[in-house]
């Protein structure tokens, strides 16, 4: 298998840069995407410094998506629709991983669902059925990702309608030292997106930075 | 504090009878409610045999709710509205714990949300704001509950708008040897109800009976 090319749209943000760091360290060809080329290139240079891999690039979101095998998107919900529209034609047929959480700026601790049910369903509707949309990584605090020697004490719940695409994402999670589970069809992404508000609640109430979840009752691989 | 009276509506079902067993064993005054008095009394007799406590009763759902301090409801979603309507006037001002999960009979592995967002929000709307609705215990497999010496490897996420009511439910969970967490306002119950479909998915895929979740990243009490 040739080395997979991963694009991380919104890869200059905390969550996106953390995922990019983990995958670059695992040896993937990683391209950080941003609305602004200069910001993407700066983040890519920082990532290169951190991991010493020459397979790190910075591009606009659209160019990053166009050259990638797997496209991961981690943007604020306010930028969700416009980012999807900007890459729609260049992600057809690809695995598209939506990390977006539709947090309500008025109260991030309270679940507020988009009209379609979840950000992931919105993505599937906007990109079309030929795009293999997978929802994942929404519960992994950026705190967990930023340091490579930190053990990530949170499982990844992976939702989507394409089993092979979900398997690829589970392998991506494992490569980044996370335990991931097939959590069912894309309709189930509402649970995973909403769980982020529950975890934010717990973070605030218990004065921690990275509350998470573990699946129990199943032998861990 | 006098011993609290707990009613478990739908207490003849697997989940309800498991909760009743745990609370009776912990010394609470437990009344099992059912649509049919005879079925409630039979289940109460079985519970008496199991725990040897004389503080176990069987009544119709309505009578059970009327005499209780805390009312817990665990019914199939198809019976949710009619059970709520049958007890509405006798639960005013009380803590009302909704364990109902709005599973889709056509596919229990896929989250399908009620129009109001969740069963718990439907309960709050139907019972009115004077009832202190708390959503909890939806993710605890009945497998965990039925045997008293079994360690319950699943946390309880507790949602509701009344902090004192949530604290009472967290204490009820602890009395039954479960770790429980305040998961935020009642809007967040959608996550906990939907999570049951995710866990059913995992049960089927991994051939287990009681997949669950644990909250991580917070010191356990």
Tab-separated table of C-alpha atoms in Angstrom:
chain	number	residue	atom	x	y	z
A	1	UNK	CA	0.000	0.000	0.000
A	2	UNK	CA	1.369	3.417	-0.926
A	3	UNK	CA	1.411	5.981	1.838
A	4	UNK	CA	-2.005	7.593	2.164
A	5	UNK	CA	-2.327	11.315	1.639
A	6	UNK	CA	-4.420	12.933	4.360
A	7	UNK	CA	-5.692	16.504	4.118
A	8	UNK	CA	-6.768	18.208	7.344
A	9	UNK	CA	-9.061	21.108	6.416
A	10	UNK	CA	-9.081	23.632	9.221
A	11	UNK	CA	-5.736	22.118	10.164
A	12	UNK	CA	-4.493	25.345	11.725
A	13	UNK	CA	-7.017	25.050	14.584
A	14	UNK	CA	-6.337	23.269	17.854
A	15	UNK	CA	-8.139	20.024	17.027
A	16	UNK	CA	-7.062	19.888	13.392
A	17	UNK	CA	-3.411	20.625	14.136
A	18	UNK	CA	-3.434	17.976	16.851
A	19	UNK	CA	-4.759	15.334	14.458
A	20	UNK	CA	-2.251	16.429	11.791
A	21	UNK	CA	0.569	16.118	14.320
A	22	UNK	CA	-0.462	12.580	15.251
A	23	UNK	CA	-0.748	11.420	11.638
A	24	UNK	CA	2.453	13.101	10.493
A	25	UNK	CA	4.281	11.406	13.369
A	26	UNK	CA	2.750	8.089	12.258
A	27	UNK	CA	4.320	8.541	8.820
A	28	UNK	CA	1.354	9.681	6.738
A	29	UNK	CA	1.682	12.323	4.048
A	30	UNK	CA	-0.225	15.171	5.727
A	31	UNK	CA	-1.415	18.398	4.157
A	32	UNK	CA	-2.754	21.144	6.376
A	33	UNK	CA	-5.536	23.130	4.764
A	34	UNK	CA	-6.693	26.623	5.666
A	35	UNK	CA	-8.707	29.363	4.053
A	36	UNK	CA	-5.435	31.301	3.895
A	37	UNK	CA	-2.452	29.718	2.183
A	38	UNK	CA	0.047	31.626	4.341
A	39	UNK	CA	-1.518	30.316	7.560
A	40	UNK	CA	-1.523	26.767	6.222
A	41	UNK	CA	2.134	26.992	5.259
A	42	UNK	CA	3.088	28.432	8.648
A	43	UNK	CA	1.265	25.599	10.433
A	44	UNK	CA	2.928	23.062	8.119
A	45	UNK	CA	6.350	24.530	8.946
A	46	UNK	CA	5.604	24.203	12.675
A	47	UNK	CA	4.450	20.640	12.133
A	48	UNK	CA	7.637	19.864	10.194
A	49	UNK	CA	9.666	21.203	13.125
A	50	UNK	CA	7.697	19.022	15.545
A	51	UNK	CA	7.953	15.723	13.698
A	52	UNK	CA	10.897	16.115	11.324
A	53	UNK	CA	8.975	14.495	8.482
A	54	UNK	CA	9.329	16.024	5.034
A	55	UNK	CA	5.887	14.764	4.035
A	56	UNK	CA	4.083	17.775	5.522
A	57	UNK	CA	2.531	20.466	3.355
A	58	UNK	CA	0.362	23.563	3.653
A	59	UNK	CA	-2.267	24.492	1.046
A	60	UNK	CA	-5.633	26.181	0.757
A	61	UNK	CA	-8.476	23.939	1.933
A	62	UNK	CA	-9.520	23.326	-1.658
A	63	UNK	CA	-6.058	22.420	-2.959
A	64	UNK	CA	-5.425	20.258	0.107
A	65	UNK	CA	-8.681	18.355	-0.458
A	66	UNK	CA	-8.032	17.963	-4.190
A	67	UNK	CA	-4.694	16.143	-3.809
A	68	UNK	CA	-5.644	13.964	-0.811
A	69	UNK	CA	-6.871	10.369	-0.584
A	70	UNK	CA	-8.674	11.007	2.712
A	71	UNK	CA	-10.055	14.416	3.627
A	72	UNK	CA	-10.554	15.321	7.296
A	73	UNK	CA	-12.411	18.514	8.210
A	74	UNK	CA	-12.213	20.210	11.601
A	75	UNK	CA	-13.720	23.679	11.404
A	76	UNK	CA	-15.938	25.762	13.699
A	77	UNK	CA	-19.566	25.015	12.975
A	78	UNK	CA	-20.064	28.547	11.642
A	79	UNK	CA	-17.668	27.671	8.796
A	80	UNK	CA	-19.110	24.198	8.159
A	81	UNK	CA	-21.343	24.899	5.172
A	82	UNK	CA	-19.020	27.263	3.357
A	83	UNK	CA	-16.027	24.935	3.751
A	84	UNK	CA	-18.053	21.983	2.461
A	85	UNK	CA	-19.191	24.017	-0.541
A	86	UNK	CA	-15.619	25.073	-1.304
A	87	UNK	CA	-14.427	21.471	-1.674
A	88	UNK	CA	-17.525	19.632	-2.878
A	89	UNK	CA	-16.358	18.932	-6.423
A	90	UNK	CA	-12.853	17.806	-5.432
A	91	UNK	CA	-13.897	15.279	-2.763
A	92	UNK	CA	-16.299	13.200	-4.874
A	93	UNK	CA	-15.656	9.487	-4.332
A	94	UNK	CA	-13.315	10.104	-1.406
A	95	UNK	CA	-13.491	9.266	2.275
A	96	UNK	CA	-14.494	12.521	4.010
A	97	UNK	CA	-14.132	12.638	7.795
A	98	UNK	CA	-16.232	15.307	9.484
A	99	UNK	CA	-14.964	16.253	12.962
A	100	UNK	CA	-17.286	19.252	13.244
A	101	UNK	CA	-19.419	19.711	16.358
A	102	UNK	CA	-22.455	21.998	16.041
A	103	UNK	CA	-21.857	23.803	19.335
A	104	UNK	CA	-24.299	26.561	20.191
A	105	UNK	CA	-22.249	29.742	20.791
A	106	UNK	CA	-24.952	30.889	23.241
A	107	UNK	CA	-24.331	27.830	25.446
A	108	UNK	CA	-21.720	25.243	24.477
A	109	UNK	CA	-22.815	23.010	27.380
A	110	UNK	CA	-26.311	22.467	25.975
A	111	UNK	CA	-26.931	20.246	22.948
A	112	UNK	CA	-28.623	22.119	20.121
A	113	UNK	CA	-29.209	20.066	17.012
A	114	UNK	CA	-29.018	21.386	13.465
A	115	UNK	CA	-32.204	21.039	11.432
A	116	UNK	CA	-30.829	18.011	9.573
A	117	UNK	CA	-30.047	16.270	12.896
A	118	UNK	CA	-26.269	16.569	12.906
A	119	UNK	CA	-23.365	18.273	11.181
A	120	UNK	CA	-22.387	14.935	9.629
A	121	UNK	CA	-25.795	14.483	8.007
A	122	UNK	CA	-25.589	18.050	6.726
A	123	UNK	CA	-22.209	17.186	5.207
A	124	UNK	CA	-23.568	14.041	3.557
A	125	UNK	CA	-26.523	15.978	2.150
A	126	UNK	CA	-24.376	18.821	0.864
A	127	UNK	CA	-21.573	16.688	-0.594
A	128	UNK	CA	-23.881	14.049	-2.091
A	129	UNK	CA	-24.059	10.289	-1.746
A	130	UNK	CA	-20.900	9.650	-3.803
A	131	UNK	CA	-18.792	11.086	-0.977
A	132	UNK	CA	-18.077	8.528	1.759
A	133	UNK	CA	-18.810	10.722	4.788
A	134	UNK	CA	-17.620	9.431	8.150
A	135	UNK	CA	-18.131	11.284	11.450
A	136	UNK	CA	-15.325	10.777	13.963
A	137	UNK	CA	-12.904	12.315	16.508
A	138	UNK	CA	-15.460	14.872	17.832
A	139	UNK	CA	-14.909	13.802	21.457
A	140	UNK	CA	-11.119	13.835	21.490
A	141	UNK	CA	-10.002	16.933	23.365
A	142	UNK	CA	-7.255	18.865	21.603
A	143	UNK	CA	-5.465	18.621	24.960
A	144	UNK	CA	-4.976	14.926	24.271
A	145	UNK	CA	-3.568	15.443	20.802
A	146	UNK	CA	-0.992	18.176	21.199
A	147	UNK	CA	1.641	16.128	22.953
A	148	UNK	CA	2.831	12.959	21.202
A	149	UNK	CA	3.847	11.134	24.375
A	150	UNK	CA	0.449	11.667	26.018
A	151	UNK	CA	-1.772	8.578	26.189
A	152	UNK	CA	-5.185	9.431	24.768
A	153	UNK	CA	-7.704	8.346	27.371
A	154	UNK	CA	-10.761	8.655	25.112
A	155	UNK	CA	-12.234	6.303	22.531
A	156	UNK	CA	-13.288	7.362	19.039
A	157	UNK	CA	-16.859	6.608	17.949
A	158	UNK	CA	-17.047	6.283	14.165
A	159	UNK	CA	-20.357	6.739	12.307
A	160	UNK	CA	-21.136	6.478	8.612
A	161	UNK	CA	-22.946	4.489	5.971
A	162	UNK	CA	-19.882	3.049	4.172
A	163	UNK	CA	-18.307	0.165	6.096
A	164	UNK	CA	-15.019	0.218	4.218
A	165	UNK	CA	-14.671	3.965	4.794
A	166	UNK	CA	-15.362	3.489	8.521
A	167	UNK	CA	-12.714	0.769	8.645
A	168	UNK	CA	-10.176	3.124	7.055
A	169	UNK	CA	-10.975	5.761	9.676
A	170	UNK	CA	-10.695	3.221	12.503
A	171	UNK	CA	-7.225	2.368	11.171
A	172	UNK	CA	-6.334	6.065	11.032
A	173	UNK	CA	-7.377	6.390	14.673
A	174	UNK	CA	-5.311	3.378	15.638
A	175	UNK	CA	-2.291	4.784	13.803
A	176	UNK	CA	-2.679	7.866	16.032
A	177	UNK	CA	-2.841	5.588	19.118
A	178	UNK	CA	-6.578	5.871	19.690
A	179	UNK	CA	-9.083	3.069	20.185
A	180	UNK	CA	-11.943	3.440	17.721
A	181	UNK	CA	-15.318	1.699	17.378
A	182	UNK	CA	-17.871	1.386	14.606
A	183	UNK	CA	-20.798	3.255	16.175
A	184	UNK	CA	-23.291	2.624	13.395
A	185	UNK	CA	-24.856	4.581	10.552
A	186	UNK	CA	-24.494	8.301	9.990
A	187	UNK	CA	-27.760	8.957	11.849
A	188	UNK	CA	-25.868	8.011	15.032
A	189	UNK	CA	-23.445	10.923	14.626
A	190	UNK	CA	-25.926	13.074	16.539
A	191	UNK	CA	-24.909	11.163	19.661
A	192	UNK	CA	-21.208	11.668	19.150
A	193	UNK	CA	-21.511	15.335	18.248
A	194	UNK	CA	-23.809	15.996	21.190
A	195	UNK	CA	-21.554	14.083	23.546
A	196	UNK	CA	-19.022	16.864	23.117
A	197	UNK	CA	-21.379	19.241	24.949
A	198	UNK	CA	-21.749	16.688	27.728
A	199	UNK	CA	-17.958	16.453	28.018
A	200	UNK	CA	-17.597	20.260	28.027
A	201	UNK	CA	-20.102	20.279	30.883
A	202	UNK	CA	-17.990	17.803	32.799
A	203	UNK	CA	-14.779	19.715	32.046
A	204	UNK	CA	-16.232	22.908	33.492
A	205	UNK	CA	-17.914	21.298	36.486
A	206	UNK	CA	-14.912	19.170	37.481
A	207	UNK	CA	-12.243	21.715	36.461
A	208	UNK	CA	-10.477	19.370	34.045
A	209	UNK	CA	-9.469	19.897	30.431
A	210	UNK	CA	-10.041	16.588	28.730
A	211	UNK	CA	-12.985	14.556	29.973
A	212	UNK	CA	-13.632	11.690	27.592
A	213	UNK	CA	-15.320	8.326	27.260
A	214	UNK	CA	-14.273	4.716	27.073
A	215	UNK	CA	-16.409	1.888	25.749
A	216	UNK	CA	-16.692	-0.898	28.339
A	217	UNK	CA	-17.938	-4.482	28.231
A	218	UNK	CA	-16.005	-5.429	25.076
A	219	UNK	CA	-12.501	-6.913	25.208
A	220	UNK	CA	-10.083	-4.240	24.002
A	221	UNK	CA	-7.976	-5.272	21.004
B	1	UNK	CA	-33.816	11.434	56.546
B	2	UNK	CA	-36.774	9.074	56.325
B	3	UNK	CA	-36.422	6.233	53.915
B	4	UNK	CA	-37.337	7.418	50.425
B	5	UNK	CA	-40.199	5.775	48.602
B	6	UNK	CA	-39.300	4.920	45.024
B	7	UNK	CA	-41.877	3.855	42.448
B	8	UNK	CA	-40.638	2.033	39.364
B	9	UNK	CA	-43.297	2.354	36.663
B	10	UNK	CA	-42.891	-0.444	34.151
B	11	UNK	CA	-41.106	-2.253	36.950
B	12	UNK	CA	-42.057	-5.671	35.603
B	13	UNK	CA	-39.787	-5.207	32.567
B	14	UNK	CA	-36.128	-6.230	32.459
B	15	UNK	CA	-34.644	-2.792	33.048
B	16	UNK	CA	-37.256	-1.679	35.579
B	17	UNK	CA	-37.093	-4.866	37.615
B	18	UNK	CA	-33.291	-4.670	37.641
B	19	UNK	CA	-33.374	-1.124	39.022
B	20	UNK	CA	-36.026	-2.109	41.571
B	21	UNK	CA	-33.858	-5.036	42.685
B	22	UNK	CA	-30.840	-2.793	43.210
B	23	UNK	CA	-32.765	-0.187	45.194
B	24	UNK	CA	-34.664	-2.721	47.306
B	25	UNK	CA	-31.347	-4.348	48.172
B	26	UNK	CA	-30.005	-0.916	49.148
B	27	UNK	CA	-32.849	-0.537	51.650
B	28	UNK	CA	-35.224	1.789	49.837
B	29	UNK	CA	-38.977	1.382	50.028
B	30	UNK	CA	-39.662	0.200	46.443
B	31	UNK	CA	-43.014	-0.090	44.701
B	32	UNK	CA	-43.224	-1.834	41.373
B	33	UNK	CA	-45.812	-0.337	39.065
B	34	UNK	CA	-47.470	-1.990	36.110
B	35	UNK	CA	-50.550	-1.427	33.989
B	36	UNK	CA	-51.882	-4.635	35.577
B	37	UNK	CA	-52.028	-4.872	39.360
B	38	UNK	CA	-51.619	-8.666	39.323
B	39	UNK	CA	-48.400	-8.455	37.309
B	40	UNK	CA	-47.037	-5.777	39.648
B	41	UNK	CA	-47.818	-7.867	42.708
B	42	UNK	CA	-46.221	-10.961	41.189
B	43	UNK	CA	-43.048	-9.003	40.381
B	44	UNK	CA	-43.059	-7.548	43.916
B	45	UNK	CA	-43.322	-11.054	45.369
B	46	UNK	CA	-40.334	-12.178	43.276
B	47	UNK	CA	-38.404	-9.125	44.395
B	48	UNK	CA	-39.256	-9.864	48.036
B	49	UNK	CA	-37.906	-13.380	47.569
B	50	UNK	CA	-34.702	-12.023	46.038
B	51	UNK	CA	-33.878	-9.410	48.667
B	52	UNK	CA	-35.832	-10.432	51.761
B	53	UNK	CA	-36.948	-6.857	52.420
B	54	UNK	CA	-40.521	-6.282	53.481
B	55	UNK	CA	-40.523	-2.799	51.995
B	56	UNK	CA	-41.444	-4.050	48.516
B	57	UNK	CA	-44.897	-3.498	47.031
B	58	UNK	CA	-46.785	-3.954	43.775
B	59	UNK	CA	-49.401	-1.475	42.532
B	60	UNK	CA	-50.829	-0.070	39.335
B	61	UNK	CA	-48.541	2.532	37.758
B	62	UNK	CA	-50.837	5.313	38.891
B	63	UNK	CA	-51.110	4.178	42.518
B	64	UNK	CA	-47.374	3.492	42.658
B	65	UNK	CA	-46.617	7.009	41.405
B	66	UNK	CA	-49.116	8.609	43.769
B	67	UNK	CA	-47.549	7.251	46.971
B	68	UNK	CA	-43.878	7.673	45.969
B	69	UNK	CA	-41.359	10.410	46.682
B	70	UNK	CA	-39.363	9.650	43.541
B	71	UNK	CA	-40.966	8.167	40.430
B	72	UNK	CA	-38.845	6.220	37.946
B	73	UNK	CA	-40.322	5.184	34.587
B	74	UNK	CA	-38.923	2.441	32.381
B	75	UNK	CA	-41.402	1.547	29.657
B	76	UNK	CA	-41.130	0.723	25.952
B	77	UNK	CA	-41.253	3.917	23.907
B	78	UNK	CA	-44.614	2.875	22.432
B	79	UNK	CA	-46.095	3.170	25.955
B	80	UNK	CA	-44.301	6.416	26.846
B	81	UNK	CA	-47.047	8.956	26.191
B	82	UNK	CA	-49.934	6.944	27.620
B	83	UNK	CA	-48.018	6.079	30.808
B	84	UNK	CA	-47.063	9.732	31.297
B	85	UNK	CA	-50.687	10.800	30.829
B	86	UNK	CA	-51.879	8.194	33.341
B	87	UNK	CA	-49.725	9.636	36.153
B	88	UNK	CA	-49.480	13.318	35.257
B	89	UNK	CA	-51.625	14.674	38.077
B	90	UNK	CA	-50.064	12.500	40.799
B	91	UNK	CA	-46.405	13.340	40.034
B	92	UNK	CA	-46.661	17.126	40.204
B	93	UNK	CA	-43.779	18.576	42.233
B	94	UNK	CA	-41.945	15.232	42.362
B	95	UNK	CA	-38.650	14.042	40.953
B	96	UNK	CA	-39.530	12.015	37.845
B	97	UNK	CA	-36.775	9.874	36.341
B	98	UNK	CA	-37.328	8.925	32.703
B	99	UNK	CA	-35.330	5.865	31.610
B	100	UNK	CA	-37.160	5.551	28.297
B	101	UNK	CA	-35.191	5.198	25.069
B	102	UNK	CA	-37.031	6.069	21.841
B	103	UNK	CA	-35.751	3.038	19.917
B	104	UNK	CA	-36.991	2.677	16.356
B	105	UNK	CA	-38.602	-0.778	16.077
B	106	UNK	CA	-37.607	-0.823	12.398
B	107	UNK	CA	-33.924	-0.574	13.337
B	108	UNK	CA	-32.847	-0.365	16.974
B	109	UNK	CA	-29.230	0.213	15.919
B	110	UNK	CA	-29.996	3.532	14.218
B	111	UNK	CA	-30.795	6.678	16.200
B	112	UNK	CA	-34.191	8.118	15.317
B	113	UNK	CA	-35.166	11.183	17.272
B	114	UNK	CA	-38.695	12.035	18.406
B	115	UNK	CA	-40.057	15.312	17.098
B	116	UNK	CA	-39.398	17.042	20.435
B	117	UNK	CA	-35.754	15.912	20.358
B	118	UNK	CA	-35.846	13.211	23.025
B	119	UNK	CA	-38.212	11.148	25.156
B	120	UNK	CA	-37.135	13.155	28.213
B	121	UNK	CA	-38.111	16.461	26.622
B	122	UNK	CA	-41.444	14.916	25.629
B	123	UNK	CA	-41.926	13.901	29.271
B	124	UNK	CA	-41.107	17.394	30.521
B	125	UNK	CA	-43.519	18.937	28.022
B	126	UNK	CA	-46.316	16.514	28.837
B	127	UNK	CA	-45.902	16.580	32.636
B	128	UNK	CA	-45.324	20.330	32.845
B	129	UNK	CA	-42.576	22.445	34.387
B	130	UNK	CA	-43.612	21.696	37.988
B	131	UNK	CA	-42.403	18.107	37.593
B	132	UNK	CA	-38.657	17.750	38.121
B	133	UNK	CA	-37.866	15.520	35.144
B	134	UNK	CA	-34.466	13.841	35.132
B	135	UNK	CA	-33.240	11.518	32.352
B	136	UNK	CA	-30.960	8.721	33.559
B	137	UNK	CA	-30.019	5.010	33.457
B	138	UNK	CA	-30.782	4.595	29.704
B	139	UNK	CA	-27.353	3.092	28.983
B	140	UNK	CA	-27.270	0.538	31.791
B	141	UNK	CA	-27.898	-2.874	30.277
B	142	UNK	CA	-30.430	-4.942	32.196
B	143	UNK	CA	-27.709	-7.631	32.134
B	144	UNK	CA	-25.763	-5.503	34.602
B	145	UNK	CA	-28.675	-5.058	36.965
B	146	UNK	CA	-30.133	-8.510	37.385
B	147	UNK	CA	-27.383	-9.942	39.558
B	148	UNK	CA	-26.564	-8.074	42.772
B	149	UNK	CA	-22.967	-9.244	42.980
B	150	UNK	CA	-22.161	-8.098	39.432
B	151	UNK	CA	-20.047	-4.952	39.181
B	152	UNK	CA	-21.756	-2.482	36.869
B	153	UNK	CA	-19.147	-1.457	34.345
B	154	UNK	CA	-21.112	1.481	32.921
B	155	UNK	CA	-21.516	5.053	34.129
B	156	UNK	CA	-24.849	6.846	34.413
B	157	UNK	CA	-25.261	10.181	32.617
B	158	UNK	CA	-27.874	12.334	34.358
B	159	UNK	CA	-29.641	15.166	32.504
B	160	UNK	CA	-32.236	17.625	33.723
B	161	UNK	CA	-32.930	21.243	34.535
B	162	UNK	CA	-33.242	20.911	38.333
B	163	UNK	CA	-29.860	20.570	40.032
B	164	UNK	CA	-31.206	19.263	43.319
B	165	UNK	CA	-33.261	16.622	41.507
B	166	UNK	CA	-30.180	15.550	39.531
B	167	UNK	CA	-28.209	15.277	42.773
B	168	UNK	CA	-30.902	13.017	44.251
B	169	UNK	CA	-30.722	10.777	41.177
B	170	UNK	CA	-26.913	10.678	41.332
B	171	UNK	CA	-27.255	9.495	44.940
B	172	UNK	CA	-29.809	6.859	43.880
B	173	UNK	CA	-27.327	5.606	41.296
B	174	UNK	CA	-24.542	5.489	43.866
B	175	UNK	CA	-26.780	3.560	46.259
B	176	UNK	CA	-27.169	0.982	43.478
B	177	UNK	CA	-23.366	0.895	43.034
B	178	UNK	CA	-23.221	2.936	39.859
B	179	UNK	CA	-21.046	5.946	39.133
B	180	UNK	CA	-23.205	8.835	37.906
B	181	UNK	CA	-22.378	12.221	36.402
B	182	UNK	CA	-24.306	15.450	35.904
B	183	UNK	CA	-24.452	15.569	32.089
B	184	UNK	CA	-26.163	18.934	31.810
B	185	UNK	CA	-29.628	20.240	30.974
B	186	UNK	CA	-32.502	18.147	29.699
B	187	UNK	CA	-31.627	19.041	26.099
B	188	UNK	CA	-28.576	16.784	26.519
B	189	UNK	CA	-30.752	13.708	27.113
B	190	UNK	CA	-30.810	13.211	23.341
B	191	UNK	CA	-27.177	12.115	23.610
B	192	UNK	CA	-27.808	9.602	26.367
B	193	UNK	CA	-30.937	8.142	24.780
B	194	UNK	CA	-29.219	7.885	21.384
B	195	UNK	CA	-26.138	6.328	22.942
B	196	UNK	CA	-28.251	3.266	23.680
B	197	UNK	CA	-28.513	2.593	19.939
B	198	UNK	CA	-24.738	2.955	19.637
B	199	UNK	CA	-24.282	0.423	22.447
B	200	UNK	CA	-26.799	-1.984	20.873
B	201	UNK	CA	-24.733	-1.706	17.683
B	202	UNK	CA	-21.611	-2.639	19.600
B	203	UNK	CA	-23.374	-5.503	21.417
B	204	UNK	CA	-24.437	-7.051	18.115
B	205	UNK	CA	-21.158	-6.470	16.282
B	206	UNK	CA	-18.942	-7.730	19.107
B	207	UNK	CA	-21.325	-10.464	20.324
B	208	UNK	CA	-21.541	-9.124	23.885
B	209	UNK	CA	-24.572	-8.324	26.034
B	210	UNK	CA	-23.659	-5.251	27.990
B	211	UNK	CA	-21.444	-2.742	26.196
B	212	UNK	CA	-21.338	0.462	28.180
B	213	UNK	CA	-19.384	3.672	28.704
B	214	UNK	CA	-17.106	5.110	31.320
B	215	UNK	CA	-16.274	8.781	31.699
B	216	UNK	CA	-12.508	9.319	31.652
B	217	UNK	CA	-10.243	12.226	32.501
B	218	UNK	CA	-11.914	13.005	35.842
B	219	UNK	CA	-10.738	11.460	39.120
B	220	UNK	CA	-13.360	8.902	40.166
B	221	UNK	CA	-14.865	9.560	43.593
